[in-house]
Coordinates of C-alpha atoms in Angstrom, one line a residue:
X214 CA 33.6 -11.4 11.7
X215 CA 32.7 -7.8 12.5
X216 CA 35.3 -7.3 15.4
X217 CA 34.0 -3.5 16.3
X218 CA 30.1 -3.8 16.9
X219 CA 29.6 0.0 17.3
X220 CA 31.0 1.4 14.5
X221 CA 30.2 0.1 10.5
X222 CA 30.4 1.8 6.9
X223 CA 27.1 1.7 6.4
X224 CA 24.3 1.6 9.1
X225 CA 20.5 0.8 7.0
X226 CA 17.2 1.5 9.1
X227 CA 14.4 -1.0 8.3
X228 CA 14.3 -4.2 7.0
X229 CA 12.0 -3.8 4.0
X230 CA 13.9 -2.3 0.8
X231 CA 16.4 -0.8 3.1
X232 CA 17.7 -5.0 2.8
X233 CA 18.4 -4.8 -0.5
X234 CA 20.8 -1.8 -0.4
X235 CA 22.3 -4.2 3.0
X236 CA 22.9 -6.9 1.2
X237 CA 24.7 -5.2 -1.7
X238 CA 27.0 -2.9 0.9
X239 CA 28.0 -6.2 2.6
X240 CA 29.0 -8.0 -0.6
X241 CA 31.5 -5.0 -1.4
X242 CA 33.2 -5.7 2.1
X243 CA 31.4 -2.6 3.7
X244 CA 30.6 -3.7 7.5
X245 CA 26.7 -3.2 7.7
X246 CA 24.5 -2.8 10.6
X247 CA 20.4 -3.3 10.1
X248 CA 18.4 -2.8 12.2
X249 CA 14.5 -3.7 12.6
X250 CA 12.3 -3.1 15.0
X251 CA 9.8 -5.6 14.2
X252 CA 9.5 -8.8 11.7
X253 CA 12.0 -9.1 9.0
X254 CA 10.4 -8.2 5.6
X255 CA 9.0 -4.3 6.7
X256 CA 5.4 -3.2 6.1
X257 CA 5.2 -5.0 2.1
X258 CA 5.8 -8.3 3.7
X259 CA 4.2 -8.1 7.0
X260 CA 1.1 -5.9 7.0
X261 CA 1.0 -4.5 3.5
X262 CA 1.0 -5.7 -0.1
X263 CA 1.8 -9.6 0.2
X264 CA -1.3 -10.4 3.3
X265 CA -3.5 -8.5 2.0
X266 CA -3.2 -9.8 -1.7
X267 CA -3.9 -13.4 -0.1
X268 CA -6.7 -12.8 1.7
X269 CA -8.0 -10.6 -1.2
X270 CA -7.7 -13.9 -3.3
X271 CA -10.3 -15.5 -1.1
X272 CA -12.5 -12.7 -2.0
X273 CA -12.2 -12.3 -4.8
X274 CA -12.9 -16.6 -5.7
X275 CA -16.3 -15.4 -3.6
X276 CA -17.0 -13.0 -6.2
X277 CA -17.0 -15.2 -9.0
X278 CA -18.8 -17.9 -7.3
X279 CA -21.8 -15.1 -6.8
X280 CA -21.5 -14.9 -10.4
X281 CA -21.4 -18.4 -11.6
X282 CA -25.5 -18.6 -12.6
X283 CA -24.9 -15.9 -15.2
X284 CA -22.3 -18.5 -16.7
X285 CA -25.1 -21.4 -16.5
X286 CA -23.8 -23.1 -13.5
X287 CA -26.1 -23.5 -10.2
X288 CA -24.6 -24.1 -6.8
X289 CA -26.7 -26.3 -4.6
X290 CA -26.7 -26.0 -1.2
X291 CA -24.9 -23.6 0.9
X292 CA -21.8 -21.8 0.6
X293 CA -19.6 -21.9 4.2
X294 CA -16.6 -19.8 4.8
X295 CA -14.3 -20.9 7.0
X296 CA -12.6 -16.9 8.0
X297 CA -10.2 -18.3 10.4
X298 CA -8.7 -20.5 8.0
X299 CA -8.5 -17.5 5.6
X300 CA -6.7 -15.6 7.6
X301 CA -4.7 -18.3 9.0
X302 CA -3.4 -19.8 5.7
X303 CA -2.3 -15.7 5.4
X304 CA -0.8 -15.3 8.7
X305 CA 1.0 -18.6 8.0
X306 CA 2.4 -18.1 4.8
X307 CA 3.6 -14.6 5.9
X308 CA 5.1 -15.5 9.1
X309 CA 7.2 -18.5 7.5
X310 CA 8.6 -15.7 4.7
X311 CA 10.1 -13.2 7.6
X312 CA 11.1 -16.2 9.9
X313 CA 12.9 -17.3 6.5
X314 CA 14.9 -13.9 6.2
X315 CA 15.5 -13.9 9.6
X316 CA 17.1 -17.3 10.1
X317 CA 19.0 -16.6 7.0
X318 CA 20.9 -13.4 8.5
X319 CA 21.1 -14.8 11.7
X320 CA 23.4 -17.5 9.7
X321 CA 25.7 -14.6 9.2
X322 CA 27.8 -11.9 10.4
X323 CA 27.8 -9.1 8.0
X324 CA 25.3 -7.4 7.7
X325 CA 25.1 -7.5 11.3
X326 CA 21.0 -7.3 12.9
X327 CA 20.0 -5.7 15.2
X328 CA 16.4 -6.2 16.2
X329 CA 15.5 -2.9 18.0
X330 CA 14.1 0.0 18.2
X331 CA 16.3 3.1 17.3
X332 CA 16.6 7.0 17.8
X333 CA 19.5 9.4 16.6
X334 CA 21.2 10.8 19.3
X335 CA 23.8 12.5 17.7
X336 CA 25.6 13.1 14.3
X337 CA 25.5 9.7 12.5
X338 CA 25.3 8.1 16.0
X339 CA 22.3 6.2 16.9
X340 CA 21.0 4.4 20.2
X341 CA 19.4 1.0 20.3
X342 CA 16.3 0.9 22.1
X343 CA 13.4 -1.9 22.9
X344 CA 10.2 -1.9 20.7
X345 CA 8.0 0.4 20.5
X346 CA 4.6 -1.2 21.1
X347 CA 2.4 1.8 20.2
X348 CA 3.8 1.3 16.1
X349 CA 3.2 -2.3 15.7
X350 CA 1.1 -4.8 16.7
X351 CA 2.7 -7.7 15.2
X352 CA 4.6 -10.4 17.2
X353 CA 8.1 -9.3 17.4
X354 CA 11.0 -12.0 16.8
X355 CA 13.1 -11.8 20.7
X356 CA 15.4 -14.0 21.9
X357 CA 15.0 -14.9 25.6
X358 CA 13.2 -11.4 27.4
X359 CA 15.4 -8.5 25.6
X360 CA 15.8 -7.5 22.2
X361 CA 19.2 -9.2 20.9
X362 CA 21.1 -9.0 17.9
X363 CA 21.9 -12.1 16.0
X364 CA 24.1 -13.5 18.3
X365 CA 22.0 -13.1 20.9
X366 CA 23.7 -10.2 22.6
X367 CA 21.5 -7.7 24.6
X368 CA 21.8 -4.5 22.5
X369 CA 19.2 -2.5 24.6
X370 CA 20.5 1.2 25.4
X371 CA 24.2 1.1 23.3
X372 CA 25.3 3.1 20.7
X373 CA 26.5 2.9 17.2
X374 CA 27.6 4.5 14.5
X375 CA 28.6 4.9 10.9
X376 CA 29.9 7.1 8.2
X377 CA 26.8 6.4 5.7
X378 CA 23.0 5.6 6.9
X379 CA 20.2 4.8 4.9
X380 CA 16.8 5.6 6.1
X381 CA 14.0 2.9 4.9
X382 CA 11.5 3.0 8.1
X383 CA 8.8 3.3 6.5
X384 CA 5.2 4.2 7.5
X385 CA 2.2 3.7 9.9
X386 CA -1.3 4.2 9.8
X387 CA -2.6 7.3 10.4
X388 CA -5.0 7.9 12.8
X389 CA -6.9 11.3 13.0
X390 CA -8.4 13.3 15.9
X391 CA -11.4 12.1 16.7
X392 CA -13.6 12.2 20.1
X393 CA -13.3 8.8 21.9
X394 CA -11.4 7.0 19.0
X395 CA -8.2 6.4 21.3
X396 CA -10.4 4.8 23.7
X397 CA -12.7 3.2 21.8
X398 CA -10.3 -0.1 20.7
X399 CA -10.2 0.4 17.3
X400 CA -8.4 -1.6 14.4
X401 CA -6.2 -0.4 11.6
X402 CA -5.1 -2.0 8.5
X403 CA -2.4 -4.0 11.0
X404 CA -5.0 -5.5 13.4
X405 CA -7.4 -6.3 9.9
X406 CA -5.3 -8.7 8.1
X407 CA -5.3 -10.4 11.3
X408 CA -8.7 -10.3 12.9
X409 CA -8.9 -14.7 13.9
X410 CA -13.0 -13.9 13.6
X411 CA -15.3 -12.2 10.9
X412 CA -17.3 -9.4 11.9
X413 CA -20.8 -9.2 11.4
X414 CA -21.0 -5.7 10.3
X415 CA -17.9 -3.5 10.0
X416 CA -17.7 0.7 9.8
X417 CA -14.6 1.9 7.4
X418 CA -13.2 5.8 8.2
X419 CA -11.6 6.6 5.4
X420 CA -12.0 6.0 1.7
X421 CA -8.9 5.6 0.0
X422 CA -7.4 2.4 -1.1
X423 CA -6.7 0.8 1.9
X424 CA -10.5 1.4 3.1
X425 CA -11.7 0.1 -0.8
X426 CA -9.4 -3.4 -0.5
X427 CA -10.3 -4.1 3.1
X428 CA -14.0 -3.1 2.0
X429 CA -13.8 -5.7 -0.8
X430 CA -12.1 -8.6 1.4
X431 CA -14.4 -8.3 4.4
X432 CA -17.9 -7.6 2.2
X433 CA -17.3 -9.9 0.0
X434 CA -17.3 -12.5 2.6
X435 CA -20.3 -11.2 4.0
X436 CA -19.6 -8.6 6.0
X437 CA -22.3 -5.8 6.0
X438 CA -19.6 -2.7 5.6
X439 CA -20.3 1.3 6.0
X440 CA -17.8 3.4 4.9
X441 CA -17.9 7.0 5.6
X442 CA -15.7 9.0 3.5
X443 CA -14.8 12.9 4.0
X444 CA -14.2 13.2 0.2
X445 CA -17.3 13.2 -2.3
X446 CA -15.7 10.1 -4.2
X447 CA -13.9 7.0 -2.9
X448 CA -10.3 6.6 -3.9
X449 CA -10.4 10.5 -5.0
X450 CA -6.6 10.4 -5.9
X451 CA -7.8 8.2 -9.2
X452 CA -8.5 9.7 -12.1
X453 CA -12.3 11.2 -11.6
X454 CA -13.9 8.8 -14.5
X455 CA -12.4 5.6 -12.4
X456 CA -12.9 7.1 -9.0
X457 CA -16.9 7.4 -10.5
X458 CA -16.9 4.3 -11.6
X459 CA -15.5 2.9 -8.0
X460 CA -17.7 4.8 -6.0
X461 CA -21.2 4.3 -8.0
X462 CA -20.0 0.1 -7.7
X463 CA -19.4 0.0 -3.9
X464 CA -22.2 2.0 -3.2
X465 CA -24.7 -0.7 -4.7
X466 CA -23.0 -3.2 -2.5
X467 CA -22.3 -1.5 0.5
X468 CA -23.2 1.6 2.8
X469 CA -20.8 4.6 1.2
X470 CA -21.4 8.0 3.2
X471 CA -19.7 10.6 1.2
X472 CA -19.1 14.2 2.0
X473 CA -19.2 12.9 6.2
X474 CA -16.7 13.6 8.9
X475 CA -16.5 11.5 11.7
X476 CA -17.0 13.3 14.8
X477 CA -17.0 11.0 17.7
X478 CA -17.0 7.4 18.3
X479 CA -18.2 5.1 21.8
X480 CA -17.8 1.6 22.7
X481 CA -20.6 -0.2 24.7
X482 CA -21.6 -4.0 25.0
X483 CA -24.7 -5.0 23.9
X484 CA -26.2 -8.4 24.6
X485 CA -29.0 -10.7 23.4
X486 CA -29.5 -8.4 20.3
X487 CA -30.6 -10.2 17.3
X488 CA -27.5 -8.5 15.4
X489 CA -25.4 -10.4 18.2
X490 CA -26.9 -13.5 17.8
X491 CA -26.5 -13.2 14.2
X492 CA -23.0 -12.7 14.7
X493 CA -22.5 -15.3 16.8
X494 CA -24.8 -17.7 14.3
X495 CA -22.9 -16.7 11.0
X496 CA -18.7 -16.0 12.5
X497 CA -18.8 -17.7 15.2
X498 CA -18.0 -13.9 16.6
X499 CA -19.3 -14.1 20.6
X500 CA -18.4 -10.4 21.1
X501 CA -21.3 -8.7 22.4
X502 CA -19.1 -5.2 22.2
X503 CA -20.8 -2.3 19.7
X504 CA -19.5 1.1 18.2
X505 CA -21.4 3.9 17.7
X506 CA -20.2 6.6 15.5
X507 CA -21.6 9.7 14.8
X508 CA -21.0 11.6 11.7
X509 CA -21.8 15.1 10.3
X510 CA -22.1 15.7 6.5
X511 CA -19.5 18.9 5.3
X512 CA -22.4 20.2 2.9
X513 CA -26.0 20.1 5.0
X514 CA -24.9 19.7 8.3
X515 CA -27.0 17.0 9.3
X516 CA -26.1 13.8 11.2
X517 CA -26.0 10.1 11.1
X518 CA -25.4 7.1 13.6
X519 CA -24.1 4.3 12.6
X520 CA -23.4 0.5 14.8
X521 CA -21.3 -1.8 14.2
X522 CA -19.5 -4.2 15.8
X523 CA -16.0 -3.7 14.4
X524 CA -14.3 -0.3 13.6
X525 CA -11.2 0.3 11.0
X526 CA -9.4 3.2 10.6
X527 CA -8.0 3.7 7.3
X528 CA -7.5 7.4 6.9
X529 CA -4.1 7.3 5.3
X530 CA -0.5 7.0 6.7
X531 CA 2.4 8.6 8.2
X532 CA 6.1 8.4 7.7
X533 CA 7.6 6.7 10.7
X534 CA 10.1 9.8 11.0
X535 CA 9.2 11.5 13.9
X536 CA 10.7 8.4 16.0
X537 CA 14.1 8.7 15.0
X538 CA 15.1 12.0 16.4
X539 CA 16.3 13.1 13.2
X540 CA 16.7 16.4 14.4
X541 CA 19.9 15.2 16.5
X542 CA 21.9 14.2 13.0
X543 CA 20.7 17.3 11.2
X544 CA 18.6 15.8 8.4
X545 CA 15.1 17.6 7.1
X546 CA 11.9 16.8 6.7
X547 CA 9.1 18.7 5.3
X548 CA 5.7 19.9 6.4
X549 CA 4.2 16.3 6.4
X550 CA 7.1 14.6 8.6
X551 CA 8.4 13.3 5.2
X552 CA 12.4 12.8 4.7
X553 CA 13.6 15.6 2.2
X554 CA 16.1 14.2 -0.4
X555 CA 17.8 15.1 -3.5
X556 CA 17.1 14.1 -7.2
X557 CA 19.5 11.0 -6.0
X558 CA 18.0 10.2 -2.9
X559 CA 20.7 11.7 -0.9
X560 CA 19.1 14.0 2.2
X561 CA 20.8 17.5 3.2
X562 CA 23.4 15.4 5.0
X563 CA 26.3 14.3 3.3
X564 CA 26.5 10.2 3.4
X565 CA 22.9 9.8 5.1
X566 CA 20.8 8.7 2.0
X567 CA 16.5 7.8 2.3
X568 CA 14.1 5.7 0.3
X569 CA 10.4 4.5 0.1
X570 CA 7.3 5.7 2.3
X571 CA 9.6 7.8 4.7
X572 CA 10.2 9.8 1.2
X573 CA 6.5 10.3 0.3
X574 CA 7.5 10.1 -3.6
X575 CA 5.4 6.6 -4.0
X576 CA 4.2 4.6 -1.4
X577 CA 4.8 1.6 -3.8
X578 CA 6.6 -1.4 -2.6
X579 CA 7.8 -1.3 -6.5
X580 CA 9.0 2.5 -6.3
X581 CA 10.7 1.4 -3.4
X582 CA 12.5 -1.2 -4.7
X583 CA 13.6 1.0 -7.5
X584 CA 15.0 3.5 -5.5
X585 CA 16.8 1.1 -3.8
X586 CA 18.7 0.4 -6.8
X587 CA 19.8 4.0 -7.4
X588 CA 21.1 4.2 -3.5
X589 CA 23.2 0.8 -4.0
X590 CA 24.8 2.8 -7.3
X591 CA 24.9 6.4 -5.7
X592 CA 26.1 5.6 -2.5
X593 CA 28.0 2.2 -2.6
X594 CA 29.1 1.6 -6.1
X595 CA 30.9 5.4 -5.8
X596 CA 30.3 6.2 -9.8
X597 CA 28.7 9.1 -11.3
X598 CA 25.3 9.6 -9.3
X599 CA 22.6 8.8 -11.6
X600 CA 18.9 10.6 -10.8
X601 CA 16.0 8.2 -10.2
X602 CA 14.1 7.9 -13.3
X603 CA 10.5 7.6 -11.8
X604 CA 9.0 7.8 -15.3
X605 CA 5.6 5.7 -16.0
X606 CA 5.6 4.4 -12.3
X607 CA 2.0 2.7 -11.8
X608 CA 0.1 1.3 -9.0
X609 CA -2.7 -0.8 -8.7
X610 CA -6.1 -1.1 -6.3
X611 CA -7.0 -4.9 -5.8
X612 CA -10.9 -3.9 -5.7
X613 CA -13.7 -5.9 -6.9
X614 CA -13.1 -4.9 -9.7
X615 CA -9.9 -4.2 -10.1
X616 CA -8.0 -0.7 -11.0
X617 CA -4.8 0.2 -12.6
X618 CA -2.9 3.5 -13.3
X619 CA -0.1 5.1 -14.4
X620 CA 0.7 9.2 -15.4
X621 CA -1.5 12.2 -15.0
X622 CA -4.7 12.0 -14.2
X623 CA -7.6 14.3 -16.2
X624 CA -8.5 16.5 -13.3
X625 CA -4.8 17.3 -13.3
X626 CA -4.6 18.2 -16.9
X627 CA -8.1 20.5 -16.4
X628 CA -6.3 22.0 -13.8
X629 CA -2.5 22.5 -14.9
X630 CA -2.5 21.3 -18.8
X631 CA -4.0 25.2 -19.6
X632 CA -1.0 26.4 -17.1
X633 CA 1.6 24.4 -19.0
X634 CA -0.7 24.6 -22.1
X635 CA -0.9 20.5 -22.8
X636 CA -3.7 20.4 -25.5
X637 CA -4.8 16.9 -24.6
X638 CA -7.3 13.9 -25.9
X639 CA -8.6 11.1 -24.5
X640 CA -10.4 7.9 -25.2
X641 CA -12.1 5.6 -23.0
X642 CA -13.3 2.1 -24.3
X643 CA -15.4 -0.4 -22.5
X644 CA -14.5 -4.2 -21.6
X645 CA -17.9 -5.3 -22.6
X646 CA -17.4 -4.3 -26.5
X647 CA -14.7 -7.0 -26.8
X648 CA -15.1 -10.8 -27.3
X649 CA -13.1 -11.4 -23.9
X650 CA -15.8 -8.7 -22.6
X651 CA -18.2 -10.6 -23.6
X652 CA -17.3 -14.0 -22.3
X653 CA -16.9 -12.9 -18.5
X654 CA -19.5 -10.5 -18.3
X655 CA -17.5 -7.4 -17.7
X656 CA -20.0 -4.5 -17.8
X657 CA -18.0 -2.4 -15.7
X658 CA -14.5 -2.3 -17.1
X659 CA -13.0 0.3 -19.3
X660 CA -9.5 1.8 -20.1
X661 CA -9.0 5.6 -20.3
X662 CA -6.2 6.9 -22.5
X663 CA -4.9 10.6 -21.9
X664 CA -2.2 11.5 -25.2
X665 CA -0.6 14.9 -25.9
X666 CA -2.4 16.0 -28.8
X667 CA 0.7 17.0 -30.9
X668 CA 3.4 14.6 -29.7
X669 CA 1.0 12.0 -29.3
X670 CA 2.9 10.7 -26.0
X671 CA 0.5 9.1 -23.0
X672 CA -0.1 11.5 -20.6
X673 CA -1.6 9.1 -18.5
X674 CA -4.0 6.1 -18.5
X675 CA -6.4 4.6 -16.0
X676 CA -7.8 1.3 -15.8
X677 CA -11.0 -0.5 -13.9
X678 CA -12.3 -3.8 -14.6
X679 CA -11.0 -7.4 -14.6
X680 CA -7.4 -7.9 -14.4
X681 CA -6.2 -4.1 -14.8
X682 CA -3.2 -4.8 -12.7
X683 CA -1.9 -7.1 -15.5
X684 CA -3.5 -5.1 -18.8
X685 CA -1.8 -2.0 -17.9
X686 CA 2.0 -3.7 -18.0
X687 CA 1.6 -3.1 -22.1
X688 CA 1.0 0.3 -21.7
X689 CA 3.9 0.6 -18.9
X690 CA 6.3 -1.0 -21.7
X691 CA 4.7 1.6 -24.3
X692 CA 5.4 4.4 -22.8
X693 CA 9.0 3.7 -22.4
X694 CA 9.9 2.9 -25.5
X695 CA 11.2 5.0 -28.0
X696 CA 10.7 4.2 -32.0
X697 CA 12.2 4.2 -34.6
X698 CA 11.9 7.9 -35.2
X699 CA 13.4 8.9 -31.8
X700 CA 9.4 9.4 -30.2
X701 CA 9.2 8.1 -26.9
X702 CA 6.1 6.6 -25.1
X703 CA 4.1 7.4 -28.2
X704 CA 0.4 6.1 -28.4
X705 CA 1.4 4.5 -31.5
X706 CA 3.7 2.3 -30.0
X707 CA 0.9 0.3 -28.8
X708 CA -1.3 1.0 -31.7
X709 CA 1.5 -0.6 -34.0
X710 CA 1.3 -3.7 -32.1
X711 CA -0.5 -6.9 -33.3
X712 CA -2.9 -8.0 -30.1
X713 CA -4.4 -11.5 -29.8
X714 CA -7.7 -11.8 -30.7
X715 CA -10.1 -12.5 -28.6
X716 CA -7.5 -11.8 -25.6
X717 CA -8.7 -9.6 -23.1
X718 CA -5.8 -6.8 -23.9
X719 CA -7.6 -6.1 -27.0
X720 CA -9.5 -3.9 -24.8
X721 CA -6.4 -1.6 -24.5
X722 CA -5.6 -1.8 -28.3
X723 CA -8.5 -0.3 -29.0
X724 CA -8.7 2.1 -26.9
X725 CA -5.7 3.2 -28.3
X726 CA -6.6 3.1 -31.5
X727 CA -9.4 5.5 -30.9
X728 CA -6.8 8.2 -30.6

């Protein structure tokens, strides 16, 4: 048992990653202190990766069944989705996972939870505080009326401290300046993977890929969407090919607004509307309510107004910094409100170490899970600190379809290869030129290569089209492995390599062996 509840060796902040490095401290006999201000599991778990991957699913079996005539099979009658089971099932299976963890620390003493709110208020001292409502709105776990550690003591307003922290509180949604937004009762990605009732029609600020996946799992189901986007492509962090590809796709299926910013938005109720009683006929959605939101585009000036009867702002995120106070224990941040560390993930404060969104290096559930790794052997362990090897890190967009990417991008190689002078080539092969291709219909798909020219190591590669968040793994694997001759991440390494024929990862063989 933990006799002295205020002071530990290690105190970790957020129960996401951050858990990982907890669990590891506590099994070397450090006393640990973790504290979370909301469900057990952080953002990944909770609001990010793991719901929104479920309920993409059910979009995504949509897709194909809108697809099934091309593949000589007719549907008769008509096709019923049931959204609140969707989104149950989710909710469900999500909730069950962080009451899981929870139970299971609760079973223990060390680490040692603490479910609250927190703020430094002095060097390595911080002060337990109730939740925050404003940065969630998720149920919170509570025990009787106050926020209580896992024996059920009232840690409201105490202090603690420790000799090493690690901070893991990830991020929140970002939510710009925009005239009546605050009061208009808007929803974030938080409030989406949520919603108990379809809307009818549905206006997306943003256009990143939080806007694209939402996009996808609402429209899919038959949601009309409109997304206006400040950028002149959706997902414009892509490489510009895919980001092309993306944005000439959604806007077939959906309203896509590009070049806009979003100048005001009003709330009003509207009732006996034929779009209400549509709504109410097809979601079962009685709201009567209706947003309004003006628009102007950045090149002509002119304006549009658009109505709808839900509103999601998905804009981007923030690091969840500027509640801790950081100031009060010394540690940086930079221009953004992100946590400045070292090549080890150590910040300017001895002993006080950072990982994951709050960092801003990738806002990967994977990246942060890597990291977490190099804090548990460059804090804990007490070796010879390693530097976190962030090489070939990808990502994935779960879009209809899908996209997949890992290195440099070509608009960064225009821009900085002649700086650096990379002579690079490329090669981009389509889906549809394959026997797999073929057989589902992919018209869409390709894979991008981007290869240093003399070395012949990948630079990059991009991916859109059907499973891309499973075809690029090869290339992953490819570009970390060095041959025979001492080359590492060398095209050839995939070019060398039988491929099953007529798999669908022939598609990235060949583009490969275009180079």
């Amino acid at each position: 048992m933990i006799e002295n509840s205020r002071n530990f060796d290690l105190i970790v902040i957020g129960s996401g990653s951050g858990m990982d490095v907890a669990n590891a401290a506590a099994q070397r006999g450090l006393r640990v202190a973790l504290i979370e201000k909301d469900r057990m599991g952080g953002t990944c778990l909770n609001r990010g990766c793991i719901p929104s991957k479920l309920l993409i699913h059910s979009a995504d079996v949509m897709e194909l069944i809108r697809q099934c005539k091309t593949f000589g099979i007719n549907i008769n009658g008509k096709i019923l989705i049931d959204f609140e089971k969707i989104v149950s099932r989710v909710s469900s299976i999500v909730d069950s996972e962080s009451e899981e963890i929870q139970e299971a620390y609760d079973r223990i003493e060390n680490p040692k939870v603490f479910y609250n709110q927190c703020k430094f208020v002095g060097f390595k001292e911080l002060l337990l505080e109730g939740v925050n409502t404003d940065l969630t709105s998720s149920n919170i776990v509570k025990k009787g009326n106050k926020r209580r550690d896992s024996n059920g003591n009232s840690m409201n307003n105490q202090r603690i401290t420790a000799h090493n922290f690690l901070i893991a509180s990830g991020s929140r949604p970002w939510v710009p300046r925009i005239a009546g937004l605050n009061e208009s009762g808007f929803i974030t990605s938080d409030q989406a993977l949520r919603l108990k009732t379809q809307p009818h029609s549905l206006t997306i600020i943003g256009g990143g890929y939080i806007c694209c996946e939402l996009a996808h799992f609402f429209g899919s189901l038959g949601t009309k969407i409109n997304i206006i986007q400040l950028r002149n492509r959706l997902i414009s962090a892509e490489d510009e090919d895919i980001s092309k590809r993306l944005t000439e796709i959604f806007a077939k299926k959906y309203n896509v607004y590009l070049g806009y910013s979003t100048e005001s938005v009003s709330k009003s109720n509207s009732e006996g509307s034929d779009s209400d009683n549509h709504n109410k006929e097809i979601t079962g959605n009685s709201s009567s309510i209706v947003y309004t939101i003006t628009a102007r585009n950045n090149s002509s000036g002119n304006t549009i107004r658009i109505e709808s009867d839900q509103l999601l702002v998905a804009a981007g995120r923030i690091p969840n910094s500027d509640i801790l106070d950081l100031g009060k224990a010394g540690v940086k941040l930079d221009d953004r409100g992100y946590i400045l560390t070292d090549e080890y993930l150590q910040t300017n404060v001895q002993g006080i170490y950072s990982l994951g969104d709050v960092v801003g290096k990738y806002p990967f559930k994977h990246s942060a899970n890597l990291e977490a790794q190099y804090v548990i052997h460059n804090m804990i362990q007490g070796q010879d600190k390693v530097p976190v090897d962030y090489a070939a890190m990808p990502h994935a967009i779960f879009t209809y379809p899908q996209i997949a990417g890992v290195g440099v991008t070509e608009q960064f190689l225009k821009q900085q290869g002649k700086k650096e002078n990379i002579d690079y080539i490329k090669s981009i092969y389509p889906y549809i030129n394959t026997g797999m291709g073929l057989a589902i219909e992919d018209h869409e798909g390709f894979v991008k290569f981007l290869v240093d020219k003399e070395s012949r190591r990948i630079l990059g590669c991009h991916i859109i089209g059907t499973d891309a968040s499973v075809l690029i793994h090869e290339v992953l694997v490819a570009m970390k492995t060095t041959d025979s001759e001492g080359h590492t991440g060398t095209i050839e390494n995939i070019g060398r390599t039988v491929h099953i024929h007529p798999a669908l990862s022939e598609v990235v063989a060949r583009a490969a062996s275009q180079l």
